[in-house]
Short mmCIF file of C-alpha atoms in Angstrom, two decimals:
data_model
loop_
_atom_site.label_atom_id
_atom_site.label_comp_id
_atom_site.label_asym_id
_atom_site.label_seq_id
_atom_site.Cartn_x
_atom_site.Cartn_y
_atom_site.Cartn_z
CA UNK O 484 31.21 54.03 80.59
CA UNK O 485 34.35 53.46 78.78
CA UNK O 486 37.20 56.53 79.83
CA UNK O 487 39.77 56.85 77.22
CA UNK O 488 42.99 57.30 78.73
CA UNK O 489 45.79 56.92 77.21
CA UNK O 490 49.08 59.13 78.25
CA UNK O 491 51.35 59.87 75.65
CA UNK O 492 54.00 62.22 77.14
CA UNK O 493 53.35 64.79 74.19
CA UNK O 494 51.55 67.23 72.51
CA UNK O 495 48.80 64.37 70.35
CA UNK O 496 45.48 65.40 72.07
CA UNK O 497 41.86 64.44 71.23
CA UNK O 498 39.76 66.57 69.20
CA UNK O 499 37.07 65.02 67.86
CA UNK O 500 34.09 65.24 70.12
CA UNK O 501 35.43 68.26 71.37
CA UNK O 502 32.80 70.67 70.16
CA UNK O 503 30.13 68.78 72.44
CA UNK O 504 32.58 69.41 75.57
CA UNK O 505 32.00 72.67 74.61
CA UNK O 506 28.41 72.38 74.07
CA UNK O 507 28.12 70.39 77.38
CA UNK O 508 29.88 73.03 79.34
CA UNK O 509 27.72 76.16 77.79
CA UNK O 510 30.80 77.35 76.72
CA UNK O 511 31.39 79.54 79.57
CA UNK O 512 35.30 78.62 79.54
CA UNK O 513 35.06 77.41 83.27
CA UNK O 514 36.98 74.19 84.11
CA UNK O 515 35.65 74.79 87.64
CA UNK O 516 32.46 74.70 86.47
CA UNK O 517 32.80 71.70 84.29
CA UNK O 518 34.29 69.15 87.12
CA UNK O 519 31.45 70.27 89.51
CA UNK O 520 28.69 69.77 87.01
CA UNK O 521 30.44 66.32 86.40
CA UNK O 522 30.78 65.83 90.54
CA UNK O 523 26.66 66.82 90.46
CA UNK O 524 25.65 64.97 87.46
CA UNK O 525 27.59 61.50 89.37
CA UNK O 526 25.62 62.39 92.40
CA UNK O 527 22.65 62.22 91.33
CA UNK O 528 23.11 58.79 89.45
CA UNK O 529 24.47 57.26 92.80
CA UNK O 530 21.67 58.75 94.60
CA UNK O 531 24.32 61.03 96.86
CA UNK O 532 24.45 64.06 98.49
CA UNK O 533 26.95 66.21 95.90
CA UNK O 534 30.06 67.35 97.66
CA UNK O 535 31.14 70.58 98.29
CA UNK O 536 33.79 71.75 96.49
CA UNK O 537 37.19 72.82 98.81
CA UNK O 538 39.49 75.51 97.03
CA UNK O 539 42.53 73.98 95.93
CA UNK O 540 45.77 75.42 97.57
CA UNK O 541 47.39 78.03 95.58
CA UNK O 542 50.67 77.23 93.45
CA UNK O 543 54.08 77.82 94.77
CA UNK O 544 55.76 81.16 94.73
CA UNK O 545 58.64 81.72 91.97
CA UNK O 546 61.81 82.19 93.84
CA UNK O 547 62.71 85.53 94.49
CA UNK O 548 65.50 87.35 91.78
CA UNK O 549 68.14 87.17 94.22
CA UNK O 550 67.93 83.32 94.84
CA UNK O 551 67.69 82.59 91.13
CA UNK O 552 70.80 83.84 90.07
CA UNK O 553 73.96 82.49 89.93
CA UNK O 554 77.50 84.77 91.03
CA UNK O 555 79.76 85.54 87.91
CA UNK O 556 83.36 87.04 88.76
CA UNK O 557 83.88 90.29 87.37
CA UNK O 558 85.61 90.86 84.31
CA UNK O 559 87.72 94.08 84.28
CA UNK O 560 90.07 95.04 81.61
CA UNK O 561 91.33 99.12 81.57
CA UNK O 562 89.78 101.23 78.06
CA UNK O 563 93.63 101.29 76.87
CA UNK O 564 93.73 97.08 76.60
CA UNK O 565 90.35 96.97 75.63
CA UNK O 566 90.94 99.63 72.93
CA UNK O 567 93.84 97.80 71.49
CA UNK O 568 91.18 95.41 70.56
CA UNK O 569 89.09 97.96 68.60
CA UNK O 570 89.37 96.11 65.40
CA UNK O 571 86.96 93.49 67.50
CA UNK O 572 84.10 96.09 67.48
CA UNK O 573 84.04 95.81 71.31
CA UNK O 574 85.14 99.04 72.48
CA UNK O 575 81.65 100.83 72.15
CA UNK O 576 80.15 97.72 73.57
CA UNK O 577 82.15 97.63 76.68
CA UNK O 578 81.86 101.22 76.95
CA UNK O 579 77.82 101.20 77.11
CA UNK O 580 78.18 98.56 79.30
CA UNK O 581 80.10 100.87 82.12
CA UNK O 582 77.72 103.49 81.47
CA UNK O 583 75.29 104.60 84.47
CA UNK O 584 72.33 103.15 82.21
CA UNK O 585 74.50 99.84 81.55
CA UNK O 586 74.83 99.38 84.91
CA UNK O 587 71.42 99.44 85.50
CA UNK O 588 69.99 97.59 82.42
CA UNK O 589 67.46 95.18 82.50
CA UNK O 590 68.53 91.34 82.49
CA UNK O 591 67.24 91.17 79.14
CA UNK O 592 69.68 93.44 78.17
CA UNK O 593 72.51 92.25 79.79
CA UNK O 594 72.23 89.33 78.06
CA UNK O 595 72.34 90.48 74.76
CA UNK O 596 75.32 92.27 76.16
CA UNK O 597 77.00 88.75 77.30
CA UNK O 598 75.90 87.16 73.86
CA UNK O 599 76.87 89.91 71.83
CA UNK O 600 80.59 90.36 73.46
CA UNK O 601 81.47 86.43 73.37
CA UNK O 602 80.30 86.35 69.83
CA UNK O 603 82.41 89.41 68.66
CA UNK O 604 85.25 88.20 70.82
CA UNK O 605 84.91 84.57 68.87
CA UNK O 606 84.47 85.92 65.69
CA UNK O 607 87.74 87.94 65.83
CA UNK O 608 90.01 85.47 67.54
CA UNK O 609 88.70 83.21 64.32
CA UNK O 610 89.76 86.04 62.08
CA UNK O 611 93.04 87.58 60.65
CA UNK O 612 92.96 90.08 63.81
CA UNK O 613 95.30 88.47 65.95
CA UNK O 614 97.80 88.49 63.77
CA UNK O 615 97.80 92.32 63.89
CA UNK O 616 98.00 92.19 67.21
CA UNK O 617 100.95 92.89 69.27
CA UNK O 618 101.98 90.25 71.72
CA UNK O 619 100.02 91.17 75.33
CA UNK O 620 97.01 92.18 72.96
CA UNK O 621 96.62 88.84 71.29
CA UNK O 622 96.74 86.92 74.61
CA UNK O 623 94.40 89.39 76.39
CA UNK O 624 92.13 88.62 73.21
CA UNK O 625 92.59 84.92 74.43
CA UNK O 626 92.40 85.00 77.37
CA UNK O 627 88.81 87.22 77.39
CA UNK O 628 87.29 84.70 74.74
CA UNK O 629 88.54 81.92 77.20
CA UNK O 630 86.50 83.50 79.94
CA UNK O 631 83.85 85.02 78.25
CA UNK O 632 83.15 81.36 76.75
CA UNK O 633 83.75 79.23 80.15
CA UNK O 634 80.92 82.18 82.24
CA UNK O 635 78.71 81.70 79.21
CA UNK O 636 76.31 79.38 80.18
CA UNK O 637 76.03 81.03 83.81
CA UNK O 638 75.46 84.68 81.74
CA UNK O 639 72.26 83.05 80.08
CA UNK O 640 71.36 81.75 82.72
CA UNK O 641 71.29 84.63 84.69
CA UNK O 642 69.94 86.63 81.46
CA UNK O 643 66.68 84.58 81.35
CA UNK O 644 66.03 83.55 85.22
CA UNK O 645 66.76 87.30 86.09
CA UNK O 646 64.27 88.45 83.78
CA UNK O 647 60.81 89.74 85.19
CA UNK O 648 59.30 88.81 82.01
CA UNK O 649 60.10 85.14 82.63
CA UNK O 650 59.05 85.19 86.63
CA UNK O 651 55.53 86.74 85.77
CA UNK O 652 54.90 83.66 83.57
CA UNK O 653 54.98 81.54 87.30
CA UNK O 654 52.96 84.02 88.62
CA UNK O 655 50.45 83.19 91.21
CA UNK O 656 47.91 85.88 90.18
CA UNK O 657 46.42 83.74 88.23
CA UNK O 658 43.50 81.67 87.17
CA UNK O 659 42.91 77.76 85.90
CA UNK O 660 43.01 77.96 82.08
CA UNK O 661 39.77 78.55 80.65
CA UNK O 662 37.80 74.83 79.20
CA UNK O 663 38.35 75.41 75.93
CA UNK O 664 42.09 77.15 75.44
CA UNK O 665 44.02 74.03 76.99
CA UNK O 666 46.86 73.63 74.55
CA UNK O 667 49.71 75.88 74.99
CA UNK O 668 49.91 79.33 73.29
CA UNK O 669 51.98 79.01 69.85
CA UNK O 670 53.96 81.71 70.20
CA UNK O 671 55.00 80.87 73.52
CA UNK O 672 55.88 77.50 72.74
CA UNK O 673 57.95 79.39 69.61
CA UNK O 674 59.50 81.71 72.10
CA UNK O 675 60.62 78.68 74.43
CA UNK O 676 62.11 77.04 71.35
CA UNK O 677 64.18 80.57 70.72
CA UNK O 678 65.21 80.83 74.62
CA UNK O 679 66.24 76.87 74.10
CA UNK O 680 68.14 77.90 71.21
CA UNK O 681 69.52 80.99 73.08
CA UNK O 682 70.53 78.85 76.03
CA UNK O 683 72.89 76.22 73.58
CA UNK O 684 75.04 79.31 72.32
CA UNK O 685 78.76 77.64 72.74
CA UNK O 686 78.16 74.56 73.31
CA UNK O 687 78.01 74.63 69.48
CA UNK O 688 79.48 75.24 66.51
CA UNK O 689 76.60 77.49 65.12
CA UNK O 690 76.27 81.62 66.18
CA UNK O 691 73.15 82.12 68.58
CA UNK O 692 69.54 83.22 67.10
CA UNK O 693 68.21 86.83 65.94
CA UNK O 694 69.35 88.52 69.10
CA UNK O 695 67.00 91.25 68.33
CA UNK O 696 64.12 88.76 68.56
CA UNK O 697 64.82 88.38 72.43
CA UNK O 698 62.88 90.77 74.07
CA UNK O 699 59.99 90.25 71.19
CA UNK O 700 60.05 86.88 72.99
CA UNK O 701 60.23 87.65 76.42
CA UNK O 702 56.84 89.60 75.66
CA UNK O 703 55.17 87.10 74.51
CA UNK O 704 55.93 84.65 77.45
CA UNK O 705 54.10 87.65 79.92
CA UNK O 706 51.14 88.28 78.46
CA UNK O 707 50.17 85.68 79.40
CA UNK O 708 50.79 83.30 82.36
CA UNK O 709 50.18 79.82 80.64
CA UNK O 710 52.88 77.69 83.07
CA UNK O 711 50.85 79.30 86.32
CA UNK O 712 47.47 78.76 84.87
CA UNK O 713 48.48 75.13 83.55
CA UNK O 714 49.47 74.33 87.46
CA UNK O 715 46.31 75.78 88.76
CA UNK O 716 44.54 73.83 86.27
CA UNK O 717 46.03 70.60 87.15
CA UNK O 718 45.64 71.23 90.78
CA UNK O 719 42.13 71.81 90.48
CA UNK O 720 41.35 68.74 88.98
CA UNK O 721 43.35 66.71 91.02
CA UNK O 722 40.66 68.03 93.68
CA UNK O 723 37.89 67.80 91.97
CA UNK O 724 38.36 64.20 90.93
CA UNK O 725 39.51 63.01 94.70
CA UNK O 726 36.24 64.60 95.27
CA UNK O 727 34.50 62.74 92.69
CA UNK O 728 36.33 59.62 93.93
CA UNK O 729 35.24 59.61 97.64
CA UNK O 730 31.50 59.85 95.59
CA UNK O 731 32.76 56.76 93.83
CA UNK O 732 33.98 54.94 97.37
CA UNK O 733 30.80 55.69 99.08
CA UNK O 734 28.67 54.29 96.76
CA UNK O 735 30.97 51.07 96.43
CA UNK O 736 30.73 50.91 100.64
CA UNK O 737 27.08 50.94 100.96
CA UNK O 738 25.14 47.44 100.89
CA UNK O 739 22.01 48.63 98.59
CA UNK O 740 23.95 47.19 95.08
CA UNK O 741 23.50 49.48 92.19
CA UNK O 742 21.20 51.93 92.30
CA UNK O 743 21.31 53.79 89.18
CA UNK O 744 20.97 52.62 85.71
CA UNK O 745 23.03 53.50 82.50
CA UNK O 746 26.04 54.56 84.41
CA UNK O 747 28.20 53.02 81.35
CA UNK O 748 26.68 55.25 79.28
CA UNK O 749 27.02 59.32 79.56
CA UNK O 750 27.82 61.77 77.24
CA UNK O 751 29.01 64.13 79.89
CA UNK O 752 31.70 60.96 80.96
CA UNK O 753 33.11 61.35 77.75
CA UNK O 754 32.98 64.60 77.47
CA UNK O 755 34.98 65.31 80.94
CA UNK O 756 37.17 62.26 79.46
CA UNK O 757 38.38 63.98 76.84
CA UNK O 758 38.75 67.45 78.65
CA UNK O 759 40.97 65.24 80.85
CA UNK O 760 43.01 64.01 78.07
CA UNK O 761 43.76 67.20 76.66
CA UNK O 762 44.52 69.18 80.04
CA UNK O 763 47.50 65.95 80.33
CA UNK O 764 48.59 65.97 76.98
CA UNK O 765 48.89 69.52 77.15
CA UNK O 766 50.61 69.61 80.56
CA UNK O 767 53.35 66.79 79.14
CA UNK O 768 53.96 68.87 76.13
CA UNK O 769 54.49 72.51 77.76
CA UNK O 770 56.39 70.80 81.02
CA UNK O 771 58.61 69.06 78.06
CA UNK O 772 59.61 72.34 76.41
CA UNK O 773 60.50 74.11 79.99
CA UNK O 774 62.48 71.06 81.36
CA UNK O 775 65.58 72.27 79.50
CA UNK O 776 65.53 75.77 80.26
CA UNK O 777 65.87 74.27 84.08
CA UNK O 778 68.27 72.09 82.88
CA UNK O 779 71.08 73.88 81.14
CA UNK O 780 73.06 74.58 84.68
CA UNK O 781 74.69 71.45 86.06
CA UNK O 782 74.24 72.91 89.76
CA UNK O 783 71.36 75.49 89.79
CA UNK O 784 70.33 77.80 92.51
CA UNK O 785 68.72 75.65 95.31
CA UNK O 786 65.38 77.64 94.73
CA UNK O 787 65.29 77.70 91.60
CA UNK O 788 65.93 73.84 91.39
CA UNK O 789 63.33 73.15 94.63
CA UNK O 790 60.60 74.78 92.45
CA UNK O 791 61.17 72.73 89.45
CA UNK O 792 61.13 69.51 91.58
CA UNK O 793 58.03 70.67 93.48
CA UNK O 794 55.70 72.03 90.75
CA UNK O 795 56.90 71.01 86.92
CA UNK O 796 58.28 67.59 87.21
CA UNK O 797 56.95 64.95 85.15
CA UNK O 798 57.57 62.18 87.38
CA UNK O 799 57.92 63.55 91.19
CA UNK O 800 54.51 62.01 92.60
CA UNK O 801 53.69 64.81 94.79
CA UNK O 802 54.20 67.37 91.55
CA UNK O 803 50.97 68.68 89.98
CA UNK O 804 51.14 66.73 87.09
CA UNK O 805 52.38 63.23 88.46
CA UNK O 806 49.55 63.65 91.08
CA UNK O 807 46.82 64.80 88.42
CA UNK O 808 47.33 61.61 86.92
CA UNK O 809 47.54 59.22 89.94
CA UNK O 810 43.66 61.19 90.84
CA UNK O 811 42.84 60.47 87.37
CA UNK O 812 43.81 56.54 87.38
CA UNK O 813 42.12 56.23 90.94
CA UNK O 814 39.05 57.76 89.55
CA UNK O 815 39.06 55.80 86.62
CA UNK O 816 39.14 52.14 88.70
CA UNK O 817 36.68 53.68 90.65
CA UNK O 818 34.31 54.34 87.65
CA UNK O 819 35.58 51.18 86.52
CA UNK O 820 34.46 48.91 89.63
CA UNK O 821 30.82 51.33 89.49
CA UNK O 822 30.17 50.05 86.00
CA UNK O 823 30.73 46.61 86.40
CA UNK O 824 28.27 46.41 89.77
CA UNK O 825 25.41 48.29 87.62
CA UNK O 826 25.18 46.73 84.31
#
């Protein structure tokens, strides 16, 4: 048997030969299904009792709203100073902002709020405004750019982690992605690339993204919950192939020598072999796109950073993915060892 394993870190996945993974599997969509019939089909060829399949553990909770934000002082300026900036267009902002339903907006909403304000403030201090101005105006124009600018990056922060939209992606209501819909969704992957962009707005010299495109976004990222069903995924086969690989160690253990034929060559091996392949090039690529959303705070919430270390890092062993692959390489010497005592 000859496993083809090759990690890349990104998003360059094997296709060809894919058809007869689906073919092998009866296209049922069931990843469960295909690592037991692989755990049966090895079995039988090391003449072994199959094991029984133990449920993985579930993923790890999202952090609650409250422990994923980040405190922002309040900015409060009376209607007269703020409407001797009219020529800003900020007065009927700030004013739906203080409204009962402003107070209460989603965090969606709030953020195009934050977004919208700094770049209005930015544009105008840029602008042949502040020369109109009268003295106390133009440095209360200053100074709320200044602040507006510097509680930026906590506002977006606070704009996407606050958002139920991007906590029901984590949820744990959910199931391991189906065999043949591995790869991340493209419009998710497009709306992470928008939130990215989002995210930057400041730190350069360029205005942010369509801010009417936000929520559009947001929506796509809940319907449906790739990140949780990626982490089941991977923490399913992490099981399944420690399963496979105490098959593997028994077999190696016993005295009798090899007592199955052919066991380089299976067209279900390769099959599951490429399966595997995708389900890590795929977890590399999505884990890739999210790792700067987490990111863009130097210091964030304690939860919020705990969860990243725990479930989507790309190198913390005990993380799903790290310990997919360490299962994976085990499994493979193990097949490895098999195949040179039976030819």
């Amino acid at each position: 048997m000859h496993w083809a394993f090759s990690k890349k870190g990104r998003l360059t996945l094997l296709i060809a030969g894919f058809s007869g993974l689906l073919t092998a599997c009866g296209n049922d969509g069931d990843s469960n299904k295909l690592l037991i019939d692989y755990q049966r089909d090895l079995a039988q060829r090391l003449d072994l009792a199959p094991p029984a399949p133990a449920r993985p553990s579930n993923i790890g909770a999202f952090p609650e709203q409250r422990e994923r934000l980040v405190s922002i002082p309040e900015t409060r300026e009376g209607m007269l100073n703020v409407f001797a900036l009219r020529e800003c267009h900020v007065t009927t902002l700030v004013a739906e902002r203080n409204s009962t339903l402003g107070r209460v907006a989603p965090a969606s909403q709030l953020w195009r709020y934050e977004l919208t304000l700094w770049q209005r403030l930015t544009d105008c201090l840029a602008s042949e405004v502040p020369e109109r101005l009268a003295k106390a105006d133009r440095e209360r124009l200053e100074r709320l750019t200044a602040t507006k600018t510097e509680q930026l990056p906590r506002a977006t922060w606070n704009g996407l982690f606050g958002s139920e939209e991007w906590a029901g992606s984590f949820s744990r209501v959910s199931s391991p992605l189906p065999v043949d819909a591995l790869s991340p969704p493209e419009a998710q992957l497009q709306s992470l690339g928008y939130l990215r962009a989002l995210m930057e707005t400041g730190e350069k010299d360029t205005p942010p993204p369509d801010l009417e495109a936000l929520e559009g976004h947001l929506h796509a990222l809940n319907q449906r919950p790739y990140t949780a069903e990626l982490l089941r995924t991977l923490t399913l086969a992490t099981q399944r192939l420690e399963e496979a690989s105490d098959l593997a160690e028994r077999a190696l253990a016993r005295h009798g020598g090899c007592l199955t034929s052919g066991l380089e060559h299976n067209a279900n091996d390769e099959h599951l072999a490429q399966w595997l392949e995708m389900l890590n090039g795929s977890a590399h690529a999505w884990l890739a796109e999210l790792g700067p959303l987490f990111d863009s705070l130097a210091s964030p919430p304690e939860a919020v950073d705990a969860y990243q270390r725990e479930w989507l890092s790309r190198h913390d062993p005990s993380a799903p993915l790290p310990a997919f692959e360490a299962a994976w390489n085990h499994h493979q010497e193990l097949r490895e060892a098999l195949a040179r005592r039976c030819r």
